[in-house]
Backbone as a ProteinNet text record, in pm:
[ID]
protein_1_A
[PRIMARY]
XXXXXXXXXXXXXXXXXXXXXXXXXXXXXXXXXXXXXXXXXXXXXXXXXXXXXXXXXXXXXXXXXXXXXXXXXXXXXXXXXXXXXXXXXXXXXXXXXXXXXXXXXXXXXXXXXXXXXXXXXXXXXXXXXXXXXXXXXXXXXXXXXXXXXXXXXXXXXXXXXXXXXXXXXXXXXXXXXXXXXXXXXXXXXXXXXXXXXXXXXXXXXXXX
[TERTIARY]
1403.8	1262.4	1215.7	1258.4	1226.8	1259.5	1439.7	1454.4	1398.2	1347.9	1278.2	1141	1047	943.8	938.2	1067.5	1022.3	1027.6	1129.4	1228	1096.9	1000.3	895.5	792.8	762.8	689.4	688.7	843.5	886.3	857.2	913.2	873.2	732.3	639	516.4	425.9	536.7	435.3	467.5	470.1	422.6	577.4	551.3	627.8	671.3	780.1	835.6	911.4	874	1002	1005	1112.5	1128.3	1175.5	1159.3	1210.9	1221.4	1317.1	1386.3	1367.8	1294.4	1241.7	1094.3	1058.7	916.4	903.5	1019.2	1054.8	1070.1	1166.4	1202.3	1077.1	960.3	823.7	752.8	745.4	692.8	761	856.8	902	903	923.4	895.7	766.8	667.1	510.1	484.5	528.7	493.2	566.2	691.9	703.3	654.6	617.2	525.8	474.3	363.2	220.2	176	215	220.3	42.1	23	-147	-162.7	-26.3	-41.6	66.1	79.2	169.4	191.4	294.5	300	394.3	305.8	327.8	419	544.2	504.2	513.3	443.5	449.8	547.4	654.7	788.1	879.1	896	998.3	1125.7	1230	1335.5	1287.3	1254.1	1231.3	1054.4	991.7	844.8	738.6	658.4	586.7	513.2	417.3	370.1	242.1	199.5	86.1	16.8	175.5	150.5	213.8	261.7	290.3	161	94.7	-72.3	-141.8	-118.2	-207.1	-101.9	6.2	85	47.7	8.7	20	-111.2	-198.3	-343.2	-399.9	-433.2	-559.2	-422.2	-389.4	-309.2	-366.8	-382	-430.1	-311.8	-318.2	-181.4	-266.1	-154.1	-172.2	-49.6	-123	5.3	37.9	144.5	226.1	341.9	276.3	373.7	360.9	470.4	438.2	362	359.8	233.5	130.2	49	-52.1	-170.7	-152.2	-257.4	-411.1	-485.9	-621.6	-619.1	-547.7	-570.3	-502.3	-387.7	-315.6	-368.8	-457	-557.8	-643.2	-685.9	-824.6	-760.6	-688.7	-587.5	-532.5	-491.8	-429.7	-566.8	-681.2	-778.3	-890.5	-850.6	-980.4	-859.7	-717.2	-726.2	-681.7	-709.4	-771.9	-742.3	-625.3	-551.2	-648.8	-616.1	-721.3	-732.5	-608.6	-568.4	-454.1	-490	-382.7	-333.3	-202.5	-154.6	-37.6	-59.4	23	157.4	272.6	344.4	360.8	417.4	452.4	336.9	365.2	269.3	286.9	208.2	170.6	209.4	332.8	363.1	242.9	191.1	106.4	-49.9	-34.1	-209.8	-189.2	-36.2	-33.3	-74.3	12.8	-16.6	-128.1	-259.2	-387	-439.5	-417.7	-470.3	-429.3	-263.8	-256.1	-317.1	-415.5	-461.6	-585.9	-645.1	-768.6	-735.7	-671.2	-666	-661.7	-611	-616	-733.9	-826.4	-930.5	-1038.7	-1006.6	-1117.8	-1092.9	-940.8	-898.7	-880.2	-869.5	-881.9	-1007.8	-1141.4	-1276.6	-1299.9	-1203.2	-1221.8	-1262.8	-1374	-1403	-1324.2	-1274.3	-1172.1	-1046.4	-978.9	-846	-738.2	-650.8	-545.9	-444.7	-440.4	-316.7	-182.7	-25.5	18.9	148.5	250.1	380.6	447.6	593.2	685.7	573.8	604.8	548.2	419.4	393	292.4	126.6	42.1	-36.1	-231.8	-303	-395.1	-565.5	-599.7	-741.8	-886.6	-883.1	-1017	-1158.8	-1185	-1299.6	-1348.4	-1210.4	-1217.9	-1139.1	-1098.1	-1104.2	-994.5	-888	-766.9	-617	-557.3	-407.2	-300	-230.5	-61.4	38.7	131	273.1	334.7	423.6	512.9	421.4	300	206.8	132.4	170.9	113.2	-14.7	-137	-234.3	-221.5	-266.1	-238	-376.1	-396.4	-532.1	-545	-632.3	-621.5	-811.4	-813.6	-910.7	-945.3	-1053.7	-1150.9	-1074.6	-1072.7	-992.5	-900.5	-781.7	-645.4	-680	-788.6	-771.1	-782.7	-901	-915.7	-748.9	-713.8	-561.5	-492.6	-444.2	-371.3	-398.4	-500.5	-587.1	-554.6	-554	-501.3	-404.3	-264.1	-148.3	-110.8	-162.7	-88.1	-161.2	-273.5	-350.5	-197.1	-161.4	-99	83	65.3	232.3	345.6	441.1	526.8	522.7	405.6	389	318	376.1	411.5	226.9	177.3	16.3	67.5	-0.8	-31.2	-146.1	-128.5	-225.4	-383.3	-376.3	-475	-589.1	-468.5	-530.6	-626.5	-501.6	-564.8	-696.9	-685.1	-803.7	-924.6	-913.9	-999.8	-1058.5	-937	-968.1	-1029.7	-984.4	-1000.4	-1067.9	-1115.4	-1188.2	-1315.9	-1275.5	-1351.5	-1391.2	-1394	-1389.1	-1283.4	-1244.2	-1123.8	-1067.7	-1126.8	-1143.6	-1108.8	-1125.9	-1127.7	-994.4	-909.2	-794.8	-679.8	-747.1	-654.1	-594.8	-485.9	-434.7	-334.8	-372.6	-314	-367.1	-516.1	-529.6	-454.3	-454.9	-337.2	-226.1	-137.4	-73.7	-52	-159.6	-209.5	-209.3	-284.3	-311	-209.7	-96.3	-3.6	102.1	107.8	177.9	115	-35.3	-82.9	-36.6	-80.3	-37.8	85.9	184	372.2	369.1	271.9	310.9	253.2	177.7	145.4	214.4	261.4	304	390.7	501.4	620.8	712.2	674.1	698.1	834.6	869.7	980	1037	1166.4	1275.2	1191	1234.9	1263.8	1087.3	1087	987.1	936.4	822.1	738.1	686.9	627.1	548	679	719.6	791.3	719.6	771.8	766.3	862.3	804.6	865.6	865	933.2	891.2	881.3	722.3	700.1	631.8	573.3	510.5	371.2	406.4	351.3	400.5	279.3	359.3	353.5	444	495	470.8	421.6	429.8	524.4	599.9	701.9	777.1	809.5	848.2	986.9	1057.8	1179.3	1306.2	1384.1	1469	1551.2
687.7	656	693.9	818.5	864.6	754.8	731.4	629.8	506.6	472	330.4	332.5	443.7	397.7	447.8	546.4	531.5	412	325.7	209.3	111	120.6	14.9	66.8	175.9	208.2	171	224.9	203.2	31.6	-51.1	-209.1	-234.5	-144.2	-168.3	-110.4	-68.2	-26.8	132.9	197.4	346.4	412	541.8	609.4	726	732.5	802.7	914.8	1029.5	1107.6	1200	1208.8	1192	1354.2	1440.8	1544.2	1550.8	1621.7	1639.8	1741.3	1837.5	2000.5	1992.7	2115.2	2141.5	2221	2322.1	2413.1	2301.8	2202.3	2096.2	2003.1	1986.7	1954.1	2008.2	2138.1	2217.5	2232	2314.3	2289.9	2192.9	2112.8	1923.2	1945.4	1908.2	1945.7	2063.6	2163.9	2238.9	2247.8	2157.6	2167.2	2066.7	1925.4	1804.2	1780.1	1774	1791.3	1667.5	1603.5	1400	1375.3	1282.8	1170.7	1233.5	1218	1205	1299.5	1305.8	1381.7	1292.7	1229	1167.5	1243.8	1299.8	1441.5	1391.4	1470.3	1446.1	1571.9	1594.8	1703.8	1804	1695.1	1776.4	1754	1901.7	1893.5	1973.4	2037.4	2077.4	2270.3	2277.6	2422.3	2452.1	2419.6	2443.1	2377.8	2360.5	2222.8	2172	2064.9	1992.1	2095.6	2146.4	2183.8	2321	2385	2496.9	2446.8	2312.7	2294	2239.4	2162	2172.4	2305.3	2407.9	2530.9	2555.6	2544.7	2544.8	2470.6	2319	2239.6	2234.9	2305.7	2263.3	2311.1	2199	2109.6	1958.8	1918	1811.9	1717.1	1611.9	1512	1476.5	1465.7	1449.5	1391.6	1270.2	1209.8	1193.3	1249.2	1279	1154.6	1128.3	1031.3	1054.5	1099.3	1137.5	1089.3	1136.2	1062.7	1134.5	1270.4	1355.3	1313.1	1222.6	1172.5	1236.2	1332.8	1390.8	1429.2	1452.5	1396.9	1576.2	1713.6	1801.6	1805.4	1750.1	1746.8	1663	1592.2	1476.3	1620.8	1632.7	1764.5	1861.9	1956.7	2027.2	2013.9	1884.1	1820.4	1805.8	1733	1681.9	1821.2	1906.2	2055.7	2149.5	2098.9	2203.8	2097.4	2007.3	1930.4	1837.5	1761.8	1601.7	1501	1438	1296.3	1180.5	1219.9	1129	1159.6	1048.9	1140.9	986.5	909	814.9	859.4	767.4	802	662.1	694.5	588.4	589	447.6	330.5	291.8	228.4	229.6	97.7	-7.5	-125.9	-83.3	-114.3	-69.8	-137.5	-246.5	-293.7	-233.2	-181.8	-87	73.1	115.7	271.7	233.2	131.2	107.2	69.3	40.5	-0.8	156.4	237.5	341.7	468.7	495.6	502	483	391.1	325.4	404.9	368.3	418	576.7	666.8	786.9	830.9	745.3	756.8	732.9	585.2	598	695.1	769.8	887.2	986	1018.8	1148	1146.8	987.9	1049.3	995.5	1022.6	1034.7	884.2	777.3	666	602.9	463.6	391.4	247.6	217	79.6	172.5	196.5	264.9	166.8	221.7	159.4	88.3	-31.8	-47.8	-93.9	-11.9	-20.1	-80.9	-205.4	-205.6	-248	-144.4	-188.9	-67.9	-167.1	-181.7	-231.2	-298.4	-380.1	-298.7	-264.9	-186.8	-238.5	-255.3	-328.6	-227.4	-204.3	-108.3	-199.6	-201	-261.7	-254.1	-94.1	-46.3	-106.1	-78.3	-150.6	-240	-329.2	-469.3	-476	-441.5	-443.1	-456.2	-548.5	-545	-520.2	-432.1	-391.4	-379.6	-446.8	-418.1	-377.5	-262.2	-171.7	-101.5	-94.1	-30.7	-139.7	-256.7	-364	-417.6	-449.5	-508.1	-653.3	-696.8	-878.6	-905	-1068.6	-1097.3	-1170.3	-1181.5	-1294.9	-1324.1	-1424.2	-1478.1	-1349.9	-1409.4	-1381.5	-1420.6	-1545.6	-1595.9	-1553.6	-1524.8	-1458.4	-1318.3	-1240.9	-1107.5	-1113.1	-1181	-1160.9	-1214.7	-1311.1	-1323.7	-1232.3	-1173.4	-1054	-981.3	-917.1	-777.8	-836.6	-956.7	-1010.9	-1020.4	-1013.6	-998.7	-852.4	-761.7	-628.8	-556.4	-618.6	-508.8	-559.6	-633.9	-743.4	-714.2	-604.4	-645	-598.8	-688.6	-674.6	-743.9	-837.3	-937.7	-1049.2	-1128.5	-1276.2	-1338.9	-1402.4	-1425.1	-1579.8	-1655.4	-1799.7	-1804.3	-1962.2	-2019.4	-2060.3	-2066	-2078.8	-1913	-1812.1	-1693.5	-1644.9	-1710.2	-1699.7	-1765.8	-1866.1	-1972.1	-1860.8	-1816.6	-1742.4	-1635.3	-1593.3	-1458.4	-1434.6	-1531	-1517.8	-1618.4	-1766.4	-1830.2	-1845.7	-1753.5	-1774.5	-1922.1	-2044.3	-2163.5	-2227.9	-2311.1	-2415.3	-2517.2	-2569.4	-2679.3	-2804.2	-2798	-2904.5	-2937.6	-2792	-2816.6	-2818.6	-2845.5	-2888.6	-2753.4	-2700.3	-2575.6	-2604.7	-2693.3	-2710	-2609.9	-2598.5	-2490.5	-2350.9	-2334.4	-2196	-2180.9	-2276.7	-2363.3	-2329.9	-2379.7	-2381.2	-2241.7	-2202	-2040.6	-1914.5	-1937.2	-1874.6	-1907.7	-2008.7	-2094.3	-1973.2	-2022.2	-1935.3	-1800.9	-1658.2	-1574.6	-1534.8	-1633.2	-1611.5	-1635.6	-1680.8	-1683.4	-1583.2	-1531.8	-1337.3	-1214.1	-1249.4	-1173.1	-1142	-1258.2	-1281.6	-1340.1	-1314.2	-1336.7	-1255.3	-1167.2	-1093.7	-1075.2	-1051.3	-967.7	-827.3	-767.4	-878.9	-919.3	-1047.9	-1128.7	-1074.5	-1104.9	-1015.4	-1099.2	-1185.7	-1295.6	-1376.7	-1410.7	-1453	-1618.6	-1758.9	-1831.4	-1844.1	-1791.3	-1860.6	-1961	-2060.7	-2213.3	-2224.3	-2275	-2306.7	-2190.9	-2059.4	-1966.7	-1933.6	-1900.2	-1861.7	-1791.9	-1678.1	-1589.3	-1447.9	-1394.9	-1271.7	-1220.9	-1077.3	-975.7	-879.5	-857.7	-730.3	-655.5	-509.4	-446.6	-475.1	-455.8	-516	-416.4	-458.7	-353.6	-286.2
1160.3	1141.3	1000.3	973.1	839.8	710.5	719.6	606	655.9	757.1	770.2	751.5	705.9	693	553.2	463.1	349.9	253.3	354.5	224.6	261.7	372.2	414	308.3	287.7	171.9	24.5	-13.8	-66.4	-156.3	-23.4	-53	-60.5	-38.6	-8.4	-127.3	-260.6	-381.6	-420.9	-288.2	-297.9	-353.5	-424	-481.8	-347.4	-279.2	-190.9	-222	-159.6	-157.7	8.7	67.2	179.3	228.3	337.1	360.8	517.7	518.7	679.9	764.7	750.5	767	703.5	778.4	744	580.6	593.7	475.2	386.4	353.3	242.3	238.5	283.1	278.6	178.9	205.3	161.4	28.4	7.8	-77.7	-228.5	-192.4	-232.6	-311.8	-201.2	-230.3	-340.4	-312.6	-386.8	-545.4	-541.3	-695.1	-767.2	-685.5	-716.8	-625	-624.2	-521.6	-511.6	-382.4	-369.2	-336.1	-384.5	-327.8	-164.6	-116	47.7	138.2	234.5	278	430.5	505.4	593.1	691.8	797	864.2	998.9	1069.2	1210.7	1310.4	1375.1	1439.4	1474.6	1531.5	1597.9	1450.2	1407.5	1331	1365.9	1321.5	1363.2	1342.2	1262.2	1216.6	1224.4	1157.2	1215.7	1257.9	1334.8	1419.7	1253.6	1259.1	1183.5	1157.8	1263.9	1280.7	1196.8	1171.6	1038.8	925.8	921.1	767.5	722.3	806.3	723	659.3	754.9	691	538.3	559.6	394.8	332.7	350.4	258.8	182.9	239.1	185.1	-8.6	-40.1	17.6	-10.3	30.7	-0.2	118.8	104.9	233.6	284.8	452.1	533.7	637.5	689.9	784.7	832	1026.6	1075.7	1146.3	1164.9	1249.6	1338.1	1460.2	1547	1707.4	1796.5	1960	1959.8	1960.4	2062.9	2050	2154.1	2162.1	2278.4	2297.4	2409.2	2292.6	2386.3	2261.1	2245.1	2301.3	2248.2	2097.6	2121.8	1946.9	1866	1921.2	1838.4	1784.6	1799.3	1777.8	1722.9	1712.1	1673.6	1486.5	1514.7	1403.9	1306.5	1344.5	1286.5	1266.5	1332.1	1293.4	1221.8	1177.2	1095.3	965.2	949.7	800.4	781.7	893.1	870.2	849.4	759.7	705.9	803.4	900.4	1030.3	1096.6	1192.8	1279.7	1389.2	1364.1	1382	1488.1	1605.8	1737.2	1733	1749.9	1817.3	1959.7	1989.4	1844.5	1751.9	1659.3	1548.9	1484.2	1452.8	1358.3	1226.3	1139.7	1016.2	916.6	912.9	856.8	883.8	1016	1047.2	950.5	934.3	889.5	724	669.5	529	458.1	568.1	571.9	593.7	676.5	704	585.1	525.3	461.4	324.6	285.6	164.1	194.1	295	303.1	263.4	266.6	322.1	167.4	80	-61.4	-122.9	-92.1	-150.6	-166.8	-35	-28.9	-86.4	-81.5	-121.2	-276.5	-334.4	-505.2	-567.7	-443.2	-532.9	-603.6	-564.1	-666.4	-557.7	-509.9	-402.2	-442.6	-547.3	-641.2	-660	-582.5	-634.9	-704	-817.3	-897.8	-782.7	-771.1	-670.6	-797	-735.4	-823.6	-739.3	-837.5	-749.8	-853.3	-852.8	-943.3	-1095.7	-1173.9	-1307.5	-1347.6	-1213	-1236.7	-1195.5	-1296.7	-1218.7	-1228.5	-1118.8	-1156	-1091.4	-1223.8	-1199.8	-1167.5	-1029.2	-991.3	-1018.5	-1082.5	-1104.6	-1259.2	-1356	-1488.1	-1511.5	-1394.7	-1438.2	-1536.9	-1487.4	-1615.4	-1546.5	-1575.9	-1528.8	-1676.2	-1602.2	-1681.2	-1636.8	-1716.3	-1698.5	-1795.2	-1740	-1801.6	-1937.9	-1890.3	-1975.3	-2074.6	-2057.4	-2169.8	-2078.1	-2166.6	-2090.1	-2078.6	-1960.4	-1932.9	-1929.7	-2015.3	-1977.4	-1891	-1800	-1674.8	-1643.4	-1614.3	-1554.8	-1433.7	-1424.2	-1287.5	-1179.8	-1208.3	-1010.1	-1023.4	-1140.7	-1116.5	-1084.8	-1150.4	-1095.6	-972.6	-920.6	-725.5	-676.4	-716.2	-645.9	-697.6	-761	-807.3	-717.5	-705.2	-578.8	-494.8	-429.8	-285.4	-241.7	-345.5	-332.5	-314.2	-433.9	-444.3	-326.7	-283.2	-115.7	-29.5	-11.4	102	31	-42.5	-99	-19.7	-34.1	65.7	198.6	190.5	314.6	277.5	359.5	330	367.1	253.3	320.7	272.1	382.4	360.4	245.5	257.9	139.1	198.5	336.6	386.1	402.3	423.4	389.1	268.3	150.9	26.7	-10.7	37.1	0.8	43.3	215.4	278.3	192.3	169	71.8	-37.4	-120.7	-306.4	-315.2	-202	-291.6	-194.4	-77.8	22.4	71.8	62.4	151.6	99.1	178.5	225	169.1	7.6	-2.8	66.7	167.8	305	308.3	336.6	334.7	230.1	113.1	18.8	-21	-49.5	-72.7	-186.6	-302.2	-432.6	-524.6	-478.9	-609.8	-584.8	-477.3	-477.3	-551.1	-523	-628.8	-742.6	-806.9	-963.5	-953.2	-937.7	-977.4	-1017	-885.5	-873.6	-974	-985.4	-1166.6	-1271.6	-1291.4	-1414.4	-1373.2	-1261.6	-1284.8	-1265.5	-1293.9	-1310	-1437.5	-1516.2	-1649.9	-1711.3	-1631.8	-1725.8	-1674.3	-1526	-1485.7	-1444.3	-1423.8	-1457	-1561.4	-1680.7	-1770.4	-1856.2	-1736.8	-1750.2	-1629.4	-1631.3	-1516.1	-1464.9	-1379.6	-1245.1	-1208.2	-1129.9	-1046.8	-974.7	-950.3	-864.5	-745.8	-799.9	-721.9	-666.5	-529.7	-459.1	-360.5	-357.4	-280.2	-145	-26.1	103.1	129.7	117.5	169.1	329.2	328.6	447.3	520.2	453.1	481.1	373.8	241.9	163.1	-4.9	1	-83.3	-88.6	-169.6	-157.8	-257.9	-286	-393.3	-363.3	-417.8	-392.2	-485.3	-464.9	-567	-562.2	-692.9	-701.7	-643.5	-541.7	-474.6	-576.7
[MASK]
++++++++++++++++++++++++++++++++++++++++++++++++++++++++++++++++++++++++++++++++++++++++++++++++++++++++++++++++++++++++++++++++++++++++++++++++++++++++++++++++++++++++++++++++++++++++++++++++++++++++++++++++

C-alpha cells in the first residue's frame, strides 16, 4: 500500500518520501520537514496516534482502516488536518490532500507543480525548469485544469465545461487548438508533458 500510493503521488505531481516505522517518520520529518505528513494509525513500532504529538506542528492526514468515530475524534483533537478511512477513492485523497495544503501554507491560489513544470495561480505565471512561459488567458485556465487533474485522463467535453465553461454546441475543436498552442510552450522540450489518449482525452503527467 505504502509503495502504491507513493508512486500514485508521485505520478500525481507531489514530491514523496516514504517511511515504514513510526521512528523512520519521524526521523525523515525531522531532518526535512514535508508540506504534509500522510499518517496511518497501525504502525509496527508506535501507533499513529503519538507520532502526531512528535510530529507537531507539521499537518498530517491520517489514512487508515480504523474507522470507529472514537479514532475519528482522537486523531482530529490531537491536531490531524483529516482523517481518511479505507478503502479509499485515490482521486477523493489527492483532492483532500490538496485541500489540506491550501490551508496549511496560508496561500488560498496554491503553486501547483509537476515535473518541472510549475504554475502560480495567485501571480499568474507559468515555469519551466525555472524559465518563465508566456501564455494567454485561456491557456492559463487550461494549464490549471490539467495540472489540478494531473495524472488523469479528462475528456474534452470536461474541458470545454471547465475552462470555457459552455459547449460550443458540441464542437470540441477548440480544445484542439489550444492544446496545440500550449505544447508549443510547454512542450517545447523533452520529456512531454501534455499526453493524447485517443478516444478519451488528455493527460498531464509527470515524466516517469
Amino acid at each position: 500500500m505504502r509503495e502504491l500510493l507513493s508512486a500514485t503521488l508521485r505520478f500525481a505531481g507531489f514530491e514523496v518520501t516514504s517511511a515504514a516505522t513510526a521512528s523512520e517518520a519521524v526521523a525523515a520529518a525531522a531532518e526535512e520537514p514535508p508540506d504534509l505528513v500522510l499518517l496511518d494509525v497501525m504502525l509496527p513500532d508506535v501507533d499513529g496516534f503519538e507520532v502526531v504529538r512528535r510530529l507537531r506542528p507539521i499537518p498530517v492526514l491520517f489514512l487508515t482502516a480504523r474507522d470507529g468515530k472514537a479514532d475519528k475524534i482522537q486523531g482530529l483533537s490531537l491536531g490531524a488536518d483529516d482523517y481518511v478511512t479505507k478503502p479509499f477513492d485515490l482521486e477523493e485523497l489527492i483532492a483532500r490532500i490538496r485541500a489540506v495544503l491550501r490551508r496549511t501554507t496560508g496561500r488560498p491560489n496554491d503553486v501547483l507543480t509537476v515535473g518541472a513544470l510549475a504554475l502560480d495561480a495567485e501571480g499568474h505565471q507559468v515555469t519551466r525548469d525555472g524559465t518563465a512561459l508566456r501564455v494567454s488567458p485561456t491557456e492559463f485556465r487550461l494549464l490549471r485544469y490539467l495540472m489540478e487533474n494531473a495524472g488523469r485522463v479528462v475528456s474534452k467535453a470536461q474541458i470545454l465545461e471547465q475552462v470555457w465553461r459552455y459547449d460550443f454546441n458540441g464542437d470540441t475543436s477548440i480544445v484542439d487548438t489550444y492544446i496545440s498552442y500550449l505544447r508549443r510552450k510547454v512542450d517545447d522540450q523533452e520529456p512531454k508533458l501534455i499526453h493524447t489518449v485517443h478516444g478519451m482525452g488528455y493527460v498531464l503527467r509527470a515524466p516517469r
